[in-house]
PDB file of C-alpha atoms in Angstrom:
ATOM      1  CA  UNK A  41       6.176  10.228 133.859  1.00  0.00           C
ATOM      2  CA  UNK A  42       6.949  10.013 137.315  1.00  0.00           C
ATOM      3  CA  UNK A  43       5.025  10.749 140.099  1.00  0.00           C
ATOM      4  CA  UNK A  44       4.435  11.332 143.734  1.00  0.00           C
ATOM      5  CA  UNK A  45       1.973   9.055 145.341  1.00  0.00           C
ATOM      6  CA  UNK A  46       0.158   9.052 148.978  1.00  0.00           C
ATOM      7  CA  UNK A  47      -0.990   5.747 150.290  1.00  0.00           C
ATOM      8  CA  UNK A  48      -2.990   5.664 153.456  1.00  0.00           C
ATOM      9  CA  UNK A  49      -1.016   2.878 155.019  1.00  0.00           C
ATOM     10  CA  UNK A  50       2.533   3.748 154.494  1.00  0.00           C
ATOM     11  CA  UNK A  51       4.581   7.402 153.542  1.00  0.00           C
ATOM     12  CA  UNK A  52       4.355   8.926 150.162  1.00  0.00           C
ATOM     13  CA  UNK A  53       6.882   7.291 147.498  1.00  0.00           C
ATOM     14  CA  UNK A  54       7.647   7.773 144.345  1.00  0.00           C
ATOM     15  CA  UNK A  55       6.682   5.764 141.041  1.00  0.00           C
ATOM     16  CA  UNK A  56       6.940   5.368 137.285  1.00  0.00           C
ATOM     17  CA  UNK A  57       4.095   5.180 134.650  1.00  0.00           C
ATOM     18  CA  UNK A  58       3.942   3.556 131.788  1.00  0.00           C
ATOM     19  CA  UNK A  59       1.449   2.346 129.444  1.00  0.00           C
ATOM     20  CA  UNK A  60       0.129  -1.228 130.661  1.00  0.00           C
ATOM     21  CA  UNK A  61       1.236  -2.561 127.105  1.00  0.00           C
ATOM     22  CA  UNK A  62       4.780  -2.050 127.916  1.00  0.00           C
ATOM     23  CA  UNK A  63       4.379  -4.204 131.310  1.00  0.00           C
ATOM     24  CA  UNK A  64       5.020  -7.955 128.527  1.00  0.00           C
ATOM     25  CA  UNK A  65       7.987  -6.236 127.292  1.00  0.00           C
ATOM     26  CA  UNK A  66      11.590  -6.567 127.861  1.00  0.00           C
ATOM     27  CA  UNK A  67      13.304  -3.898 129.581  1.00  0.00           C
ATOM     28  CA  UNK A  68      15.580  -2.045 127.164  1.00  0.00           C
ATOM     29  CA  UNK A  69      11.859  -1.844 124.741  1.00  0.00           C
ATOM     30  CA  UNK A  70      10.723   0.359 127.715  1.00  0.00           C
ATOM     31  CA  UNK A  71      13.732   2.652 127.312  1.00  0.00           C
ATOM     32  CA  UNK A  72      12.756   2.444 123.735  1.00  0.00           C
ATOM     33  CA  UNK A  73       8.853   3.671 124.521  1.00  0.00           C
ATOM     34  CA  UNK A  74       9.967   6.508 126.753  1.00  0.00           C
ATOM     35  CA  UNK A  75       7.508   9.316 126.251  1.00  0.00           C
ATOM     36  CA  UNK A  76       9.090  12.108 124.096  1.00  0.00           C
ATOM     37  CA  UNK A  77       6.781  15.004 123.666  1.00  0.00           C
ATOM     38  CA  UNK A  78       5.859  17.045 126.686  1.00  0.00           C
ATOM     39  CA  UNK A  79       2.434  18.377 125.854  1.00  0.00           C
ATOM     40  CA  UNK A  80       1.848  14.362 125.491  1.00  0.00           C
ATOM     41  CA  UNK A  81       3.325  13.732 129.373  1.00  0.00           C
ATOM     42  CA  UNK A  82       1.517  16.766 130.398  1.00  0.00           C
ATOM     43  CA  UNK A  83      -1.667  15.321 129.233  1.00  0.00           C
ATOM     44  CA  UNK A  84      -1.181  12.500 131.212  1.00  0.00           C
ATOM     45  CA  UNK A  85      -0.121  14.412 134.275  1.00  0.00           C
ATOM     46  CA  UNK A  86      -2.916  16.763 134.157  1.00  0.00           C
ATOM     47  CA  UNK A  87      -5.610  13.426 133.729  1.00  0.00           C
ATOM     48  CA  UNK A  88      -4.027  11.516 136.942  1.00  0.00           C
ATOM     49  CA  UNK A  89      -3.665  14.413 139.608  1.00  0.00           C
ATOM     50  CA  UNK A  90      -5.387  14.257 142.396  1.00  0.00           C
ATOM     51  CA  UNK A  91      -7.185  11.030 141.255  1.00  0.00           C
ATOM     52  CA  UNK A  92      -7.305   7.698 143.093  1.00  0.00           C
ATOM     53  CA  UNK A  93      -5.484   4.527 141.866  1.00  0.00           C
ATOM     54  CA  UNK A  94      -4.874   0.945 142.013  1.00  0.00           C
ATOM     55  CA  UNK A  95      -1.101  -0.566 142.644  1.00  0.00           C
ATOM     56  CA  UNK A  96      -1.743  -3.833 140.186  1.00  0.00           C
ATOM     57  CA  UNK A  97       2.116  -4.841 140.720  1.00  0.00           C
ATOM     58  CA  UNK A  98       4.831  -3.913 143.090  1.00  0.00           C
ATOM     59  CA  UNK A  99       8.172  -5.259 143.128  1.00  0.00           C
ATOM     60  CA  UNK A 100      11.143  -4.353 145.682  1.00  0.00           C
ATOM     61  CA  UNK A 101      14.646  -5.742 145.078  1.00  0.00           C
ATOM     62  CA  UNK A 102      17.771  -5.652 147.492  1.00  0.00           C
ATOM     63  CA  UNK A 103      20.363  -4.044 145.798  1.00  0.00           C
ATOM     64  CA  UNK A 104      23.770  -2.852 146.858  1.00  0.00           C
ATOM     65  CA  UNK A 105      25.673  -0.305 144.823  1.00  0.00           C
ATOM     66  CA  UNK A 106      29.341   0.734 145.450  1.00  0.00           C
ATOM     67  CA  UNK A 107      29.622   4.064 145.401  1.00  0.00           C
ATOM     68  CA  UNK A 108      30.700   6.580 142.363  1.00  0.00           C
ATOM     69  CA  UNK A 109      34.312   7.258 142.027  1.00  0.00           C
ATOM     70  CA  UNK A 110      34.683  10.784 142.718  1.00  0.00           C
ATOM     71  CA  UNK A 111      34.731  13.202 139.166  1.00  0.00           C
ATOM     72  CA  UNK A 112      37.874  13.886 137.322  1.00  0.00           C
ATOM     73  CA  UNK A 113      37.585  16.320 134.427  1.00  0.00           C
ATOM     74  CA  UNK A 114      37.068  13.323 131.962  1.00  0.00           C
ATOM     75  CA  UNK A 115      33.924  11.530 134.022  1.00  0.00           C
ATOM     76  CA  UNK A 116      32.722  15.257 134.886  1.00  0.00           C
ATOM     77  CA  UNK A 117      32.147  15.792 131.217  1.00  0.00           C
ATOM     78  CA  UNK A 118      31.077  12.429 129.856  1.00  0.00           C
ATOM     79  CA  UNK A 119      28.454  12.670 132.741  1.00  0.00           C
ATOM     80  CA  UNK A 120      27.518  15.875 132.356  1.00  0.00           C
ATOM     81  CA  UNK A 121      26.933  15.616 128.397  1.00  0.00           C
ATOM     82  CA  UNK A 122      24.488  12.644 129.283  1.00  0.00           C
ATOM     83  CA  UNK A 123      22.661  14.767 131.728  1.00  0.00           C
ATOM     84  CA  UNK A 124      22.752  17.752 130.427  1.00  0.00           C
ATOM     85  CA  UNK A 125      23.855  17.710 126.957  1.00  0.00           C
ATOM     86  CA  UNK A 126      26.669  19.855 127.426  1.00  0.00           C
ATOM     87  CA  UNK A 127      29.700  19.500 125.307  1.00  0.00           C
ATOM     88  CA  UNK A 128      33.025  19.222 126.925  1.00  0.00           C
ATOM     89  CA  UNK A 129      33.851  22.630 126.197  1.00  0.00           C
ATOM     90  CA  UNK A 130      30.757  23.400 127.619  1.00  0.00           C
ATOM     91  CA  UNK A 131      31.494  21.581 130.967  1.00  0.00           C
ATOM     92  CA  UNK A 132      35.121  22.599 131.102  1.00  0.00           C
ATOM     93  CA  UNK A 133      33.809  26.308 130.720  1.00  0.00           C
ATOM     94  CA  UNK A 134      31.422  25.998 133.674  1.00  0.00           C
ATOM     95  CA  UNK A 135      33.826  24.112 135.825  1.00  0.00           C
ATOM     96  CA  UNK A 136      36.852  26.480 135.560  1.00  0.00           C
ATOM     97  CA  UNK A 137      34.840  29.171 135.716  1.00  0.00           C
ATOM     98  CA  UNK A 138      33.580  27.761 139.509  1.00  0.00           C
ATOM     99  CA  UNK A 139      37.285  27.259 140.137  1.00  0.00           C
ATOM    100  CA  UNK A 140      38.802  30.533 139.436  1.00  0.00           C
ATOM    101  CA  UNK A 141      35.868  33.022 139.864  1.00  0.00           C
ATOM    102  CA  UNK A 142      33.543  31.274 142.273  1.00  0.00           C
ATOM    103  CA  UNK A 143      36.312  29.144 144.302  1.00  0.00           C
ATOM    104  CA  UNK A 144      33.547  26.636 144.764  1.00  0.00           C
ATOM    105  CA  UNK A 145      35.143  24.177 143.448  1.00  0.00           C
ATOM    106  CA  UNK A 146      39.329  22.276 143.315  1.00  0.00           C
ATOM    107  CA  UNK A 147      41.204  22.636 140.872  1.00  0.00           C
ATOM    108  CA  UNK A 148      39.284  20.911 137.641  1.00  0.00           C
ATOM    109  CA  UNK A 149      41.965  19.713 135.164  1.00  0.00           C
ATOM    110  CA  UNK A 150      43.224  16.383 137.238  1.00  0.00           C
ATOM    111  CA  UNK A 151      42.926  12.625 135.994  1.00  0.00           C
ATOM    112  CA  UNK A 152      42.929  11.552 139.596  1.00  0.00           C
ATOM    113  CA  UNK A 153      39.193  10.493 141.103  1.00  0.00           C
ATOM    114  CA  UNK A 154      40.934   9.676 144.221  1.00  0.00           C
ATOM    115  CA  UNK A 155      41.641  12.140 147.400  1.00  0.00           C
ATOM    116  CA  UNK A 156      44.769  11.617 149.670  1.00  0.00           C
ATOM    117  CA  UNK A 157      45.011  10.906 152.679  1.00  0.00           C
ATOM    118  CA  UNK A 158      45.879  14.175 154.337  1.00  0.00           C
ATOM    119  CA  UNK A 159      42.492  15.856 152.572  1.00  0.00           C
ATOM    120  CA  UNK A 160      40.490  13.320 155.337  1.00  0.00           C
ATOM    121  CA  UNK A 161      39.980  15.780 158.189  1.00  0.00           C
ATOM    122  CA  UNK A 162      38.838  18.446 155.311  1.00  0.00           C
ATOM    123  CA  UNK A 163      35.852  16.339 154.334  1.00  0.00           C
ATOM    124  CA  UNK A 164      33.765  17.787 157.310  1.00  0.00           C
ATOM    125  CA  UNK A 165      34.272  21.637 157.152  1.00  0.00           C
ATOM    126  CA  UNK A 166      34.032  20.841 153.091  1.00  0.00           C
ATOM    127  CA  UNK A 167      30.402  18.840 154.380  1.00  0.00           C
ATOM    128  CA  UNK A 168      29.539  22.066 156.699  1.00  0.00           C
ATOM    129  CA  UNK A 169      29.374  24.570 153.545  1.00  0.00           C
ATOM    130  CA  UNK A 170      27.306  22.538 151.573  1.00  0.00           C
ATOM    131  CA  UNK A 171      24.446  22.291 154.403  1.00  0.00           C
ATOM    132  CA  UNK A 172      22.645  25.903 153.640  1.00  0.00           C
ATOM    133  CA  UNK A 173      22.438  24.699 150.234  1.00  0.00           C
ATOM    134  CA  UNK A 174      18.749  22.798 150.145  1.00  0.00           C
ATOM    135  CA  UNK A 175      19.703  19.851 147.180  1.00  0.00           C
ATOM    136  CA  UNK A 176      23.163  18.827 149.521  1.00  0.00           C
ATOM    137  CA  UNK A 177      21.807  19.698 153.015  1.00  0.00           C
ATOM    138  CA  UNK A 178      20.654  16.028 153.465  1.00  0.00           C
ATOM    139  CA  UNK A 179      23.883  14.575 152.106  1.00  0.00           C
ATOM    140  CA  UNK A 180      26.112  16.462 154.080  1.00  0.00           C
ATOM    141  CA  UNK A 181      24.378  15.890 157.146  1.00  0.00           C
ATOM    142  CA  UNK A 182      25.271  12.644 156.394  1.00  0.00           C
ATOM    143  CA  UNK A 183      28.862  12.749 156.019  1.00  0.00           C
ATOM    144  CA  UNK A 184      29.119  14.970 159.224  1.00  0.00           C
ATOM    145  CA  UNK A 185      26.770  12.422 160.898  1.00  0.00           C
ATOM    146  CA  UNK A 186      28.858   9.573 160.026  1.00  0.00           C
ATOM    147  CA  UNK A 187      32.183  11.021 160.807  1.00  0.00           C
ATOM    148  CA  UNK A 188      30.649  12.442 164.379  1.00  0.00           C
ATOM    149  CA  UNK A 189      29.304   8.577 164.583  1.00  0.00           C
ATOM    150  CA  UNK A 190      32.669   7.813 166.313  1.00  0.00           C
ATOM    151  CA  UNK A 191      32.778   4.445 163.943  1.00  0.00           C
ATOM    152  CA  UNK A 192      35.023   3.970 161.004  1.00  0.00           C
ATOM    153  CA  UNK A 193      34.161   5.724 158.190  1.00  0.00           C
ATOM    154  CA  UNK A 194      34.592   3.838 154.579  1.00  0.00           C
ATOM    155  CA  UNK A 195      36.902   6.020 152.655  1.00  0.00           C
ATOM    156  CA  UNK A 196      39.107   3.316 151.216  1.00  0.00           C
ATOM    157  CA  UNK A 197      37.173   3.615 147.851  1.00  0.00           C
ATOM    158  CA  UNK A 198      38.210   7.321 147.332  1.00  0.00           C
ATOM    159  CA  UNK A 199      41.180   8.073 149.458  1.00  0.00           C
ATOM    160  CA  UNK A 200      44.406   6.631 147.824  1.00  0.00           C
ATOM    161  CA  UNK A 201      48.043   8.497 147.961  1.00  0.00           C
ATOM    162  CA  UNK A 202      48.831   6.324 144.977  1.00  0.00           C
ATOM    163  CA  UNK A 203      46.763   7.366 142.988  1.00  0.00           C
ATOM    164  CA  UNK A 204      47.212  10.865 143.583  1.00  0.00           C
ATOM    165  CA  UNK A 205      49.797  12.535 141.585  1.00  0.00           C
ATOM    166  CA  UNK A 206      49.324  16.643 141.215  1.00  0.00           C
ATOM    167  CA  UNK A 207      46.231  16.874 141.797  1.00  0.00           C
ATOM    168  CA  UNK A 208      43.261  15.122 143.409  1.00  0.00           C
ATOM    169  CA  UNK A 209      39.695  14.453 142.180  1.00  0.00           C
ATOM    170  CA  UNK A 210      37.400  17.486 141.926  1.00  0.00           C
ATOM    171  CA  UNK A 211      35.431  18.128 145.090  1.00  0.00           C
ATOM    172  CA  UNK A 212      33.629  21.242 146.287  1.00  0.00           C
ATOM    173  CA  UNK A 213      36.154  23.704 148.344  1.00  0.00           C
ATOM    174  CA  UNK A 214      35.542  24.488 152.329  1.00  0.00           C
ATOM    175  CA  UNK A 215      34.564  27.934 151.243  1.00  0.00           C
ATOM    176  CA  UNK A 216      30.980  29.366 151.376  1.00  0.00           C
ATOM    177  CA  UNK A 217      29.117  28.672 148.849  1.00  0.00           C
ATOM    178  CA  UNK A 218      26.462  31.275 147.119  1.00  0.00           C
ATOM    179  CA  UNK A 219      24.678  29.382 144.700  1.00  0.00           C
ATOM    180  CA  UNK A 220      22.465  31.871 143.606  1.00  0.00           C
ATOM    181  CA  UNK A 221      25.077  33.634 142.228  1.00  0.00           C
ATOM    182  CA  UNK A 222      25.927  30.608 139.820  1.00  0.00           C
ATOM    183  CA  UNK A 223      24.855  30.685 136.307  1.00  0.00           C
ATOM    184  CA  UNK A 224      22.639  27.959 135.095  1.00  0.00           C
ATOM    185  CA  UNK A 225      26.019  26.032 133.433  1.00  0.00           C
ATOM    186  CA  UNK A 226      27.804  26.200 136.813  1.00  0.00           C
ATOM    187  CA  UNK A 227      24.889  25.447 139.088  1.00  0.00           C
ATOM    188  CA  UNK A 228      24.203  22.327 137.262  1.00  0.00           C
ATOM    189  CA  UNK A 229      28.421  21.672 137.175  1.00  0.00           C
ATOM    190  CA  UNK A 230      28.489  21.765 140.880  1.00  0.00           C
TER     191      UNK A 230
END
């Protein structure tokens, strides 16, 4: 279950519970103990809202993570069959469907995860129609923050003309985008 908590002395953040059992065990047991029945989460949730609690361990940890690769139709559907489930029919279905009816997103059927070089000065107007959409406002803010920043923005781990060949990897277009009138398959696709 995870939850939203407020703490007096800094902002709200987010946590994970778990039985205090599971804190002795390894890591990959925890995956193991994952709660699987919803009325059984929902009990939980409904017994800890709104009450007050005691942190009895927090750990923070410096991490740095490279970022993705960008999706070709391969990655798109092994990821979205672990998120979703869908098969890759499923995900190929969705996807063209947001190419050729929606134009939301690039051409789908490329084995490239890697934009070229001349597709750089696109990445802002491409940032600009994603900000009325509330889940990418933040992140394209970002990108049109960074490249506005005047410093040098770290593309070298998706822009490569070599390994580009028809097409590049699939990215959202620089049209508008009307989410609403996705279906469920295609809003969770793009």
């Amino acid at each position: 279950v995870h939850g939203t908590f407020e703490s007096p002395s800094r902002a709200g953040y987010t946590g994970l519970w778990y039985s205090v059992e599971l804190e002795e065990k390894q890591e990959t047991e925890r995956d193991q103990s994952r709660i699987k029945k919803e009325d059984q989460a929902n009990g939980i949730v409904e017994t800890v809202s709104g009450t007050e609690g005691t942190v009895v361990k927090a750990e923070r940890k410096k991490q740095t993570e490279r970022a993705p690769l960008l999706y070709d139709l391969t990655s798109l559907q092994r990821d979205a069959n672990s998120r979703f489930g869908f098969s890759a029919r499923r995900t190929l279905s969705a996807t063209q469907s947001l190419y050729e009816g929606k134009k939301a997103l690039t051409y789908p059927r490329t084995s490239s995860r890697y934009l070229s070089g001349d597709m750089v000065p696109q990445l802002v107007p491409i940032a600009g129609t994603l900000l009325p959409i509330r889940e990418y406002s933040k992140f394209a803010q970002n990108v049109i923050d960074l490249f506005d920043s005047g410093n040098e923005v770290p593309l070298s781990r998706i822009v490569n003309d070599d390994r580009v060949d028809d097409h590049h990897a699939i990215i959202p277009t620089d049209v508008e985008h009307d989410t609403s009138d996705f279906s469920e398959d295609e809003q969770r696709i793009f």
